[in-house]
mmCIF file of C-alpha atoms and ligand atoms in Angstrom:
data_model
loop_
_atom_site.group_PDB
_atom_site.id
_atom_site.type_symbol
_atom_site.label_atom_id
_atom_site.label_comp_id
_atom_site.label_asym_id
_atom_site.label_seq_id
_atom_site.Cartn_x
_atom_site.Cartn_y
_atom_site.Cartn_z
ATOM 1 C CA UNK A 1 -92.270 268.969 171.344
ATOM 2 C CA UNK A 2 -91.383 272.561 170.922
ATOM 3 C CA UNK A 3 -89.304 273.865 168.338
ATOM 4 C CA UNK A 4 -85.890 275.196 169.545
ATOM 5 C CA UNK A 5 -86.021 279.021 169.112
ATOM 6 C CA UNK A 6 -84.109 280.752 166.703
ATOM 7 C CA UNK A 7 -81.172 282.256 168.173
ATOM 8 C CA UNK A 8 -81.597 286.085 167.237
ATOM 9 C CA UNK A 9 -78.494 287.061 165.047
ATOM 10 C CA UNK A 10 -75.908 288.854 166.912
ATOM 11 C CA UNK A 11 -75.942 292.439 165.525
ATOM 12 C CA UNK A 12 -72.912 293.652 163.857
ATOM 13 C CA UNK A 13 -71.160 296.092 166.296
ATOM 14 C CA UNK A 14 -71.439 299.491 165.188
ATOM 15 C CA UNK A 15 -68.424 301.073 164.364
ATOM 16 C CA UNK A 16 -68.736 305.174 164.569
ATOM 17 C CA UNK A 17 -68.010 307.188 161.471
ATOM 18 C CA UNK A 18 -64.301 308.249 160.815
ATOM 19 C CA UNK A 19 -65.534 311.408 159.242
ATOM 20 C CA UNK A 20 -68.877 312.116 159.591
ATOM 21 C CA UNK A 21 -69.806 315.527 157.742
ATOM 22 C CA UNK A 22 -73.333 316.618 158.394
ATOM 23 C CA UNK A 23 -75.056 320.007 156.277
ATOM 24 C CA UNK A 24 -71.488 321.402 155.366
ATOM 25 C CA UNK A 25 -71.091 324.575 153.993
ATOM 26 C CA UNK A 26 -68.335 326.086 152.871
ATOM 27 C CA UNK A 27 -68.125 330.016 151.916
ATOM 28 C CA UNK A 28 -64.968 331.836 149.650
ATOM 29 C CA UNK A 29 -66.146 336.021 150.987
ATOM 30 C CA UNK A 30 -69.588 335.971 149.211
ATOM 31 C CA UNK A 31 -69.093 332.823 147.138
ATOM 32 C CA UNK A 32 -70.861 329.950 148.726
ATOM 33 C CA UNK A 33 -68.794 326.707 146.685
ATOM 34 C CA UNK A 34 -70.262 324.237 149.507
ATOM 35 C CA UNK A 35 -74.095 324.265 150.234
ATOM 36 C CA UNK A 36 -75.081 321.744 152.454
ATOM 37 C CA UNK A 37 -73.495 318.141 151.764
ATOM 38 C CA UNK A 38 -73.736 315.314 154.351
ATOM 39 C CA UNK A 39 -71.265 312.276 153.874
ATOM 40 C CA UNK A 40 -70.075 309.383 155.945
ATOM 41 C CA UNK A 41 -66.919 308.060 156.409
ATOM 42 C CA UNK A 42 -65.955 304.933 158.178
ATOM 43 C CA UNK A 43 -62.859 302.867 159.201
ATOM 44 C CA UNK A 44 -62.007 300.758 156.420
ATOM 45 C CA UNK A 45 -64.026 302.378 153.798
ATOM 46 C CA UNK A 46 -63.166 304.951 150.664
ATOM 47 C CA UNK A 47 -65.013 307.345 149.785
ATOM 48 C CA UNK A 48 -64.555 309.328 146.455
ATOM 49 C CA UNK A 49 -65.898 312.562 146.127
ATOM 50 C CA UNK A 50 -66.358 313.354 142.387
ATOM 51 C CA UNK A 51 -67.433 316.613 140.062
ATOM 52 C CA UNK A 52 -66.820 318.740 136.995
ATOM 53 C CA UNK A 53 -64.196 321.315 138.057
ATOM 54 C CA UNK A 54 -65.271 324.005 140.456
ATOM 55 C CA UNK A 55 -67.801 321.476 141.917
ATOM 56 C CA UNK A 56 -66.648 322.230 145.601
ATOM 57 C CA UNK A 57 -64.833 319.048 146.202
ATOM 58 C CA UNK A 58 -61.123 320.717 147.431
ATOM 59 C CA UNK A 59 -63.597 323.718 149.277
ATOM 60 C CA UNK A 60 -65.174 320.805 151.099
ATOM 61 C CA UNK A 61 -62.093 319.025 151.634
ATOM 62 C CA UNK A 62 -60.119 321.759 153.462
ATOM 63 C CA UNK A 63 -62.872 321.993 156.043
ATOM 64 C CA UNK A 64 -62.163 318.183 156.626
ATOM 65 C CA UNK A 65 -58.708 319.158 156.844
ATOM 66 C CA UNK A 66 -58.561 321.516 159.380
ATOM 67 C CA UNK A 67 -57.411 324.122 157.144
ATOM 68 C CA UNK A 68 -60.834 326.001 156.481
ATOM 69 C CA UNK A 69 -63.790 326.872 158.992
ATOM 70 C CA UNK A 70 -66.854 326.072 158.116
ATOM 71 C CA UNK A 71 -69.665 328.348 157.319
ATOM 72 C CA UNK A 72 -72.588 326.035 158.552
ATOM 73 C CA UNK A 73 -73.147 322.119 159.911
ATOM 74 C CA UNK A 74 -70.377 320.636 160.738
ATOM 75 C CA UNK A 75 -67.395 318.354 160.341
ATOM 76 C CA UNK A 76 -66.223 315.366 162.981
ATOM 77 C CA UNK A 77 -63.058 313.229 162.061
ATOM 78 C CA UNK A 78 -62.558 310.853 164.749
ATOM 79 C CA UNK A 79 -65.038 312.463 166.867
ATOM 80 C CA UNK A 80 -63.482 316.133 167.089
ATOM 81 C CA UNK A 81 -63.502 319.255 165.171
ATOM 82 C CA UNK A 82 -60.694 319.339 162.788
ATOM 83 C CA UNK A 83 -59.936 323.186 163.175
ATOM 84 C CA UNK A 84 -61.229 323.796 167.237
ATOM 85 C CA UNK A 85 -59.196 320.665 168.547
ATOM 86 C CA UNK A 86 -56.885 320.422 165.670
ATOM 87 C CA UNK A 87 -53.929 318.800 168.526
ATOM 88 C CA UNK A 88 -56.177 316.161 168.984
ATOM 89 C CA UNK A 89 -57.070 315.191 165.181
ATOM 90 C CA UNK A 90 -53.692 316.299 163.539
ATOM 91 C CA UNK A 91 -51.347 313.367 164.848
ATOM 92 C CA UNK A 92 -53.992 310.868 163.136
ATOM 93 C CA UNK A 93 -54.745 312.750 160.255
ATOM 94 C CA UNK A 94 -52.664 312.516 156.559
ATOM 95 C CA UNK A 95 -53.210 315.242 154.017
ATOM 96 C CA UNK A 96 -52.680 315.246 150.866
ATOM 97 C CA UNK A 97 -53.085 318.801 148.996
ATOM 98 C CA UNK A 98 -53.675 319.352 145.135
ATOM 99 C CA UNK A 99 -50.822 321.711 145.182
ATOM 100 C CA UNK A 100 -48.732 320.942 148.405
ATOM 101 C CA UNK A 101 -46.167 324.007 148.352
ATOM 102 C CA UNK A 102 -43.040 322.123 149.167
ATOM 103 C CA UNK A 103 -40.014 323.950 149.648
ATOM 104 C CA UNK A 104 -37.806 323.501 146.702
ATOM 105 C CA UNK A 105 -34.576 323.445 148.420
ATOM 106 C CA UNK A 106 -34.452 320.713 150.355
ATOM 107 C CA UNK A 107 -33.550 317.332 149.081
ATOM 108 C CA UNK A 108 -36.191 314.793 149.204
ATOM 109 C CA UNK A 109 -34.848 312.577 152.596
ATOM 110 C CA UNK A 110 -34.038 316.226 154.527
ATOM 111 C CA UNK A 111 -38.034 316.641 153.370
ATOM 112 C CA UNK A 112 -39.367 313.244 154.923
ATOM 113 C CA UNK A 113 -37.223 314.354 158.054
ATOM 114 C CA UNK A 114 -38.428 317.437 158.860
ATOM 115 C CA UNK A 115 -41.807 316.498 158.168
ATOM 116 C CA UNK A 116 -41.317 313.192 160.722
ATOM 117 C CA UNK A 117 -39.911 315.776 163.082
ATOM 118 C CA UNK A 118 -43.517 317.274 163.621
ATOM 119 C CA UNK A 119 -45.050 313.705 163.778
ATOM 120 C CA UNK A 120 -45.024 311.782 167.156
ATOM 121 C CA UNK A 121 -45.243 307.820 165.274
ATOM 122 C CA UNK A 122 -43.632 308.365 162.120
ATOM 123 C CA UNK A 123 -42.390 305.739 159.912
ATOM 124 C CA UNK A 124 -38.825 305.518 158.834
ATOM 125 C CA UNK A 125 -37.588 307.963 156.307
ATOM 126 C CA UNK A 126 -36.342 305.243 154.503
ATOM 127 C CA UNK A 127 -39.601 302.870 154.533
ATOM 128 C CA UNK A 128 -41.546 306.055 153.447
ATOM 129 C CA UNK A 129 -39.362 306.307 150.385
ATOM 130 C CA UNK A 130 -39.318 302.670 149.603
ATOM 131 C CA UNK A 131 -43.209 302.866 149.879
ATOM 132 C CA UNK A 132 -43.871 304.995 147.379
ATOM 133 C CA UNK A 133 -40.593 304.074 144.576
ATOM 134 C CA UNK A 134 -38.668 307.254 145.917
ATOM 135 C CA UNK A 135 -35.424 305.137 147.325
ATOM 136 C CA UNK A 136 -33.151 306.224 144.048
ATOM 137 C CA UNK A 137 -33.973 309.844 144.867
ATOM 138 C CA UNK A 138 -33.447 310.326 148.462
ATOM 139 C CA UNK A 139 -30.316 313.535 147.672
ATOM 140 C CA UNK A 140 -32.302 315.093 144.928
ATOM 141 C CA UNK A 141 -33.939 318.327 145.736
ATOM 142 C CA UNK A 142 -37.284 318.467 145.171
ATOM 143 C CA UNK A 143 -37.487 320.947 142.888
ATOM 144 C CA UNK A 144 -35.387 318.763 140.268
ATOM 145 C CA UNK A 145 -37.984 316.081 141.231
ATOM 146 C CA UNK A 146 -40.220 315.544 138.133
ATOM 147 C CA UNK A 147 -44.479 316.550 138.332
ATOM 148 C CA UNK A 148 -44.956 312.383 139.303
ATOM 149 C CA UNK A 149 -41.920 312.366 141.766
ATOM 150 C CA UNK A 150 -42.981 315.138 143.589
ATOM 151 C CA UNK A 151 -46.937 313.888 143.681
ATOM 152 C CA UNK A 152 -45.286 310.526 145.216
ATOM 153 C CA UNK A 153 -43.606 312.442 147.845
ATOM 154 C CA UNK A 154 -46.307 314.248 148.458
ATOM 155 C CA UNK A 155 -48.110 311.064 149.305
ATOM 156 C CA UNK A 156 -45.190 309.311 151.127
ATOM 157 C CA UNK A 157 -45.728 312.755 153.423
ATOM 158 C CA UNK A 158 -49.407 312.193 153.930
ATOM 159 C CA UNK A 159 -48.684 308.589 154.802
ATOM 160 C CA UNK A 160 -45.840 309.137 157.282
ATOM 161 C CA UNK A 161 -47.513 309.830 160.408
ATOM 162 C CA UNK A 162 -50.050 306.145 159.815
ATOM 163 C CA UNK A 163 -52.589 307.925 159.977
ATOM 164 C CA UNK A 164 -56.298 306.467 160.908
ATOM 165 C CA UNK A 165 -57.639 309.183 158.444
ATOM 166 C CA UNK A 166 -56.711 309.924 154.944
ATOM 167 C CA UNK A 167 -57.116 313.031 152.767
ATOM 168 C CA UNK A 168 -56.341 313.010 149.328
ATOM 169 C CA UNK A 169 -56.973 315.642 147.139
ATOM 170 C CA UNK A 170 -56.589 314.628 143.279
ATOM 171 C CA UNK A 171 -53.722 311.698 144.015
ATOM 172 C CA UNK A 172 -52.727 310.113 141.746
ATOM 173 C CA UNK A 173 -53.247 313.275 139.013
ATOM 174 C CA UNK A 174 -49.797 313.523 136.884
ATOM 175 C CA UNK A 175 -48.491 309.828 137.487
ATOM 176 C CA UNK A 176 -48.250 307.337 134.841
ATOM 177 C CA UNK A 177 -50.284 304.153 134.952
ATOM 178 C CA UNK A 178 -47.693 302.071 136.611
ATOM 179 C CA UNK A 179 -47.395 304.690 139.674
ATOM 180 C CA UNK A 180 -50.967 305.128 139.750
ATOM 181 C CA UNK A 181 -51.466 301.507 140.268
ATOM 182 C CA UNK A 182 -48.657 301.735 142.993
ATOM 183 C CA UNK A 183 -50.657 304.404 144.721
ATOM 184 C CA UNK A 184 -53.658 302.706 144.546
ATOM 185 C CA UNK A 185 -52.371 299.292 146.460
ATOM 186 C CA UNK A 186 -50.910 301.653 149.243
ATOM 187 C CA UNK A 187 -54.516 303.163 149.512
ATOM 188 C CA UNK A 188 -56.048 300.049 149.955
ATOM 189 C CA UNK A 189 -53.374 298.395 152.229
ATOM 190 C CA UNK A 190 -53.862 301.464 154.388
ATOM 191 C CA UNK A 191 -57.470 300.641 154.518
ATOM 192 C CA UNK A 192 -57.076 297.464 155.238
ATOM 193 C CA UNK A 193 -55.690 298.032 158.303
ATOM 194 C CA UNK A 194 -58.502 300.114 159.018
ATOM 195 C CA UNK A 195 -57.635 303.146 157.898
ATOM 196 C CA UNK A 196 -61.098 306.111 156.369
ATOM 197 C CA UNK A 197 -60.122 307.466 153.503
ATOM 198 C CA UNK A 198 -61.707 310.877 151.218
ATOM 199 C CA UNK A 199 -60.624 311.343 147.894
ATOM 200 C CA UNK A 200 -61.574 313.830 144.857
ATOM 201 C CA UNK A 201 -60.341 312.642 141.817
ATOM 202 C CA UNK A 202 -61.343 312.888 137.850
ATOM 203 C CA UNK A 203 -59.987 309.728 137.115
ATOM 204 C CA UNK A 204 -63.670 307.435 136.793
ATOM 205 C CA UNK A 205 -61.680 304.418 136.968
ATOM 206 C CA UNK A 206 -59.700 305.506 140.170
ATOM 207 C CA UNK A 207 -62.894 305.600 141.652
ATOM 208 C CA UNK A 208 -64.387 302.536 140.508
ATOM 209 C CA UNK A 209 -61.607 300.682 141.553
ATOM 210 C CA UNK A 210 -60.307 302.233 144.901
ATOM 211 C CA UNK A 211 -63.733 303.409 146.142
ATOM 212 C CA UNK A 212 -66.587 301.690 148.135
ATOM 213 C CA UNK A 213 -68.692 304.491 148.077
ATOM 214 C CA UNK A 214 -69.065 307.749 145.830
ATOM 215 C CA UNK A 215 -70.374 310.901 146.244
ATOM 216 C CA UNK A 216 -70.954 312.933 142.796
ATOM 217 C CA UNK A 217 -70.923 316.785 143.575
ATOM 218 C CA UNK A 218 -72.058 320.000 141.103
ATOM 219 C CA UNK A 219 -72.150 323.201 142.385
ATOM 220 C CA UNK A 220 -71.777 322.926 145.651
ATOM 221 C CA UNK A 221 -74.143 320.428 146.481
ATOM 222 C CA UNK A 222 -74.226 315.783 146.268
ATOM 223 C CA UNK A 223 -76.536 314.973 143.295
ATOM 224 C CA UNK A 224 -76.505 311.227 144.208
ATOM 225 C CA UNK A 225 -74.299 309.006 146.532
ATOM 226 C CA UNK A 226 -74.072 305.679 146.992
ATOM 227 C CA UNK A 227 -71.898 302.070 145.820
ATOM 228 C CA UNK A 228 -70.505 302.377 142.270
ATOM 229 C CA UNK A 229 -74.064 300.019 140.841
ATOM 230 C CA UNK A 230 -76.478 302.149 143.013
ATOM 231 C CA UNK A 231 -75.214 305.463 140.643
ATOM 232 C CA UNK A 232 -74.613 303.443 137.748
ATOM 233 C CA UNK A 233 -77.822 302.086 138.420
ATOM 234 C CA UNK A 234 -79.984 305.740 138.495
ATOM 235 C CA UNK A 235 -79.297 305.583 134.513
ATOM 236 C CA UNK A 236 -80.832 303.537 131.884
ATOM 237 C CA UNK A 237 -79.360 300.377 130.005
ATOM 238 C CA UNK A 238 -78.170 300.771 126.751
ATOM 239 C CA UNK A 239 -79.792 297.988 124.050
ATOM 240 C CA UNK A 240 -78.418 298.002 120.343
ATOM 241 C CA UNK A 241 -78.082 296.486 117.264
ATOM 242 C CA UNK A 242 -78.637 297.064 113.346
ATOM 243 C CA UNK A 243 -81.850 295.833 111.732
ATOM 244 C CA UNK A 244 -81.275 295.692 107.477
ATOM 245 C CA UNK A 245 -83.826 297.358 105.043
ATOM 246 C CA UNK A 246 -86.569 295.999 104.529
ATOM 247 C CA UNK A 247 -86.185 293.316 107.724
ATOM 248 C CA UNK A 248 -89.218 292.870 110.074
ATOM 249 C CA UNK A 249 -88.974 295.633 112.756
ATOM 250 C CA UNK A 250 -89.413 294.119 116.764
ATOM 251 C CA UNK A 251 -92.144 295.345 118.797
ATOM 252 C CA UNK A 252 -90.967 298.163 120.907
ATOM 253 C CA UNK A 253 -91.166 296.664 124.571
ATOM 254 C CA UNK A 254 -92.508 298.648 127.353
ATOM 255 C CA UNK A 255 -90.233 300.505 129.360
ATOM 256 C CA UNK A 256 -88.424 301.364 126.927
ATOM 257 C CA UNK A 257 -87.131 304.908 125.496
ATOM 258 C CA UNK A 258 -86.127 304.709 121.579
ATOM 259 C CA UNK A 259 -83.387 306.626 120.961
ATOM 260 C CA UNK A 260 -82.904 305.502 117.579
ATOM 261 C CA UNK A 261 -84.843 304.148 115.545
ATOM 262 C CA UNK A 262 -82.864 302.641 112.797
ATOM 263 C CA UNK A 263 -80.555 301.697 110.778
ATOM 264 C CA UNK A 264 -78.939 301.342 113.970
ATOM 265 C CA UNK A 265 -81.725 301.260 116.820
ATOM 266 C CA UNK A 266 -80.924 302.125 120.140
ATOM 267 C CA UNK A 267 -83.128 301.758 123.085
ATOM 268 C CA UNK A 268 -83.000 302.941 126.573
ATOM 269 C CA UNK A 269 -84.427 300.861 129.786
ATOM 270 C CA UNK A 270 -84.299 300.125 133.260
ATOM 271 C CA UNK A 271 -85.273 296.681 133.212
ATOM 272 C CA UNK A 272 -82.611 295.621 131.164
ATOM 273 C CA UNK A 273 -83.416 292.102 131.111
ATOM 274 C CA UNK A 274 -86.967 291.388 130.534
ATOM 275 C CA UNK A 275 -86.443 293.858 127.777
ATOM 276 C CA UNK A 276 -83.573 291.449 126.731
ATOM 277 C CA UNK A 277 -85.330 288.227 126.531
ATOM 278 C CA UNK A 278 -88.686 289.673 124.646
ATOM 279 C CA UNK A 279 -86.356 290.927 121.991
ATOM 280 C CA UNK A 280 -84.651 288.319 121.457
ATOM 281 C CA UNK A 281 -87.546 285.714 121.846
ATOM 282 C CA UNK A 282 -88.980 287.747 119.117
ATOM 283 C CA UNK A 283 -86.115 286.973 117.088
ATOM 284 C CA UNK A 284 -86.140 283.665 117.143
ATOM 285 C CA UNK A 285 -89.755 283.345 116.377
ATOM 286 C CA UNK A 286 -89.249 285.709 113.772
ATOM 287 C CA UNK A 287 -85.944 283.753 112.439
ATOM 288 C CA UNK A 288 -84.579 287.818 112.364
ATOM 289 C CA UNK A 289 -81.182 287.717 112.972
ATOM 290 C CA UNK A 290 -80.282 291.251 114.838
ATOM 291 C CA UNK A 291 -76.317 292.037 113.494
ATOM 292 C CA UNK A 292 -74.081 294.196 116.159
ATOM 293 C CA UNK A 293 -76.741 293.465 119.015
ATOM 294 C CA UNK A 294 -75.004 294.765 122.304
ATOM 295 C CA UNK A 295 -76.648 294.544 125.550
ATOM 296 C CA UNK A 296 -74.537 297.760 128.381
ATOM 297 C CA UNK A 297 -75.584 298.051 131.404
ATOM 298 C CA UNK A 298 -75.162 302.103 133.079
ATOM 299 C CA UNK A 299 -71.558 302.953 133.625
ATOM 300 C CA UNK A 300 -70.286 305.444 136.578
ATOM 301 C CA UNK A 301 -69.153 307.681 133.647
ATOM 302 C CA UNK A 302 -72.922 307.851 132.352
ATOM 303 C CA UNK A 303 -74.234 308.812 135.726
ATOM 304 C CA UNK A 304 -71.263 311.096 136.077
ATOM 305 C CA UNK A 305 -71.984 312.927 132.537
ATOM 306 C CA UNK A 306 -75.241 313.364 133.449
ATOM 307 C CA UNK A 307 -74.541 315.568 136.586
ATOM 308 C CA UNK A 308 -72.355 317.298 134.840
ATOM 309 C CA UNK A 309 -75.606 318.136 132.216
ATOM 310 C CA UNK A 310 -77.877 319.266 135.136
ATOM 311 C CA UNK A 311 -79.792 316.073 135.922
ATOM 312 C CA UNK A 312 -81.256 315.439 139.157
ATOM 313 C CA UNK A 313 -80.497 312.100 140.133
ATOM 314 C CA UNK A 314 -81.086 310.557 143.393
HETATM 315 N N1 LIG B 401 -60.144 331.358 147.418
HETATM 316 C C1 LIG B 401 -61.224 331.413 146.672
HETATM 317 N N2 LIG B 401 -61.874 332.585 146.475
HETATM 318 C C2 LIG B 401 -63.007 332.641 145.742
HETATM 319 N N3 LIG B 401 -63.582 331.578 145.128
HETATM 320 C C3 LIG B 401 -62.967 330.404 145.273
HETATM 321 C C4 LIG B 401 -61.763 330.251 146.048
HETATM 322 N N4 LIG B 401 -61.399 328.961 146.008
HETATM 323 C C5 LIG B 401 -62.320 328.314 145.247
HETATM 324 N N5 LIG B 401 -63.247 329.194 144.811
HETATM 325 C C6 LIG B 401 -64.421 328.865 143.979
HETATM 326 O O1 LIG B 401 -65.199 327.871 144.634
HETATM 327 C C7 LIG B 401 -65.718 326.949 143.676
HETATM 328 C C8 LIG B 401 -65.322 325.548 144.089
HETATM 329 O O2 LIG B 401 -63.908 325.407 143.940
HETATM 330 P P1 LIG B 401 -63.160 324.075 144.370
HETATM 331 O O3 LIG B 401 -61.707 324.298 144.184
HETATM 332 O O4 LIG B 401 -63.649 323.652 145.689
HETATM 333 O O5 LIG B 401 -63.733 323.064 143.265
HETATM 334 P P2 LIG B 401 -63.242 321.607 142.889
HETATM 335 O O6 LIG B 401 -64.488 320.788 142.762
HETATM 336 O O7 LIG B 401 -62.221 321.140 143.834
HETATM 337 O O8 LIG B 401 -62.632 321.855 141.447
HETATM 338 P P3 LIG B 401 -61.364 321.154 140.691
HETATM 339 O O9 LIG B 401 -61.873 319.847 140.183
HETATM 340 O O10 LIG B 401 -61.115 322.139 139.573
HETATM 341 O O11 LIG B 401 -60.238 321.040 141.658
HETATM 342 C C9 LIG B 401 -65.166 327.372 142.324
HETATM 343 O O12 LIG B 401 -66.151 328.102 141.666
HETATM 344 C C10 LIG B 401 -63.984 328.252 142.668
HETATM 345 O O13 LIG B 401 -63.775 329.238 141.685
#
């Protein structure tokens, strides 16, 4: 009897990059503040673009937004050229700006209105408002509105249109934890419905949580990309504990980097684990007890710190 063949997996369809950005550079007269970074978008996904100020991340941004040209490669949202077919990207396309420049005049509803006048889909003026806690302050002006008021209207703006892309440049920067949060579920509602969506921020845990993919930039250039456990993941575990005078001392396993020695030793490793179970099987055969022993894996903010030093990771 023959075996039944396997039936070959159906392959997952392949959805095209929202934003695909391929060798970008970016120049301010002779300053070059973007040389050459390639990143991927697609629907549903976040990407958070990170870096020590003056990295290039708003430089790099503004190209995506259509508000820059760039100086080399180039920049597809949706398929088009943000700045050469800007009618065709615009309608789908929500910006938010570090520093958006609104007039100070207008109360916060005439705002919303005049900004849905320029939109073909917008959402209600009053579901905008609701969406992002500003229904209490529809009649204020905006320049009465305080530094997180403003940032939230700023954001009800870039969401008005629904857009299929999103743009945020430092979002959530000024709001209190309760607003940030806020911001953060509209984010990811938004991309649940399928929406791409770039983001700088300096906020480690706004990336960790919002992000599926980050991109950590210094000087113009991504030092290393990838899910928040592939960076983490390019720097060693941290192993610790105290040994007393005069206690046996454990063999040092290899793969390890000793970065103290004692009272309180401190090793580094990759292989977090083996190195793990020899130490502490040679506790127990040497009845040592090992007081304050702490066992971290890499954090974002470790691989973060150590772009920010100069290291190469990749
Ligand atoms: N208009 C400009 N003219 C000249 N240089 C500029 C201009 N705008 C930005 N730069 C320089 O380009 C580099 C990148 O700046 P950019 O604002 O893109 O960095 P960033 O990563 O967004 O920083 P931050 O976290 O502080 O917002 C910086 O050295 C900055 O001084």
């Amino acid at each position: 009897m023959h075996p039944t063949p396997a039936l070959a997996p159906t392959p997952a369809p392949v959805v095209p990059p929202a934003v695909e950005v391929t060798d970008l550079r970016r120049r301010h007269g002779s300053f070059e503040a973007v040389r050459g970074i390639s990143v991927e978008v697609r629907p549903g996904e976040v990407l958070a673009l990170l870096g020590v100020n003056g990295a290039g991340k708003t430089s790099a941004l503004e190209v995506l937004e259509g508000l820059a040209p760039a100086a080399g490669g180039s920049v597809r949202v949706l398929g088009a050229d943000p700045r050469r077919e800007r009618a065709a990207v615009r309608p789908h396309l929500g910006v938010l700006l570090q520093d958006s420049g609104l007039p100070g005049d207008l109360t916060v509803a005439e705002t919303v209105r005049t900004w849905a006048g320029t939109l073909t889909a917008p959402r209600p003026v009053g579901e905008a408002l609701a969406q992002v806690g500003l229904s209490g302050r529809a009649d204020v002006r905006v320049r009465s509105l305080s530094g997180g008021e403003r940032r939230r209207l700023d954001l009800a703006l870039a969401l008005l249109g629904r857009p299929r892309v999103l743009v945020l440049d430092e979002p959530t920067t000024g709001l209190d934890p309760e607003s940030r949060r806020t911001v953060w579920r509209l984010v990811r509602g938004l991309v649940d419905d399928g929406a791409a969506v770039v983001l700088t921020t300096h906020h480690l845990e706004e990336a960790e949580q919002l992000a599926d993919r980050i991109a950590i930039m210094r000087a113009g250039t991504v030092v290393v990309a990838g899910t928040r456990e592939e960076i983490a993941a390019s720097q060693p575990a941290t192993v610790s504990f105290r040994l007393d005078p005069g206690a046996p001392r454990p063999p040092v396993p290899a793969g390890v980097t000793v970065v103290s020695a004692g009272p309180r030793v401190e090793w580094h490793t990759h292989a977090l684990q083996p190195v793990l179970a020899e130490l502490l099987a040679w506790a127990a055969r040497a009845g040592v007890v090992l007081p304050g022993l702490q066992a971290r894996a890499a954090s974002l903010e470790q691989a973060f710190l150590a772009v920010a030093d100069g290291a190469d990771l990749g």
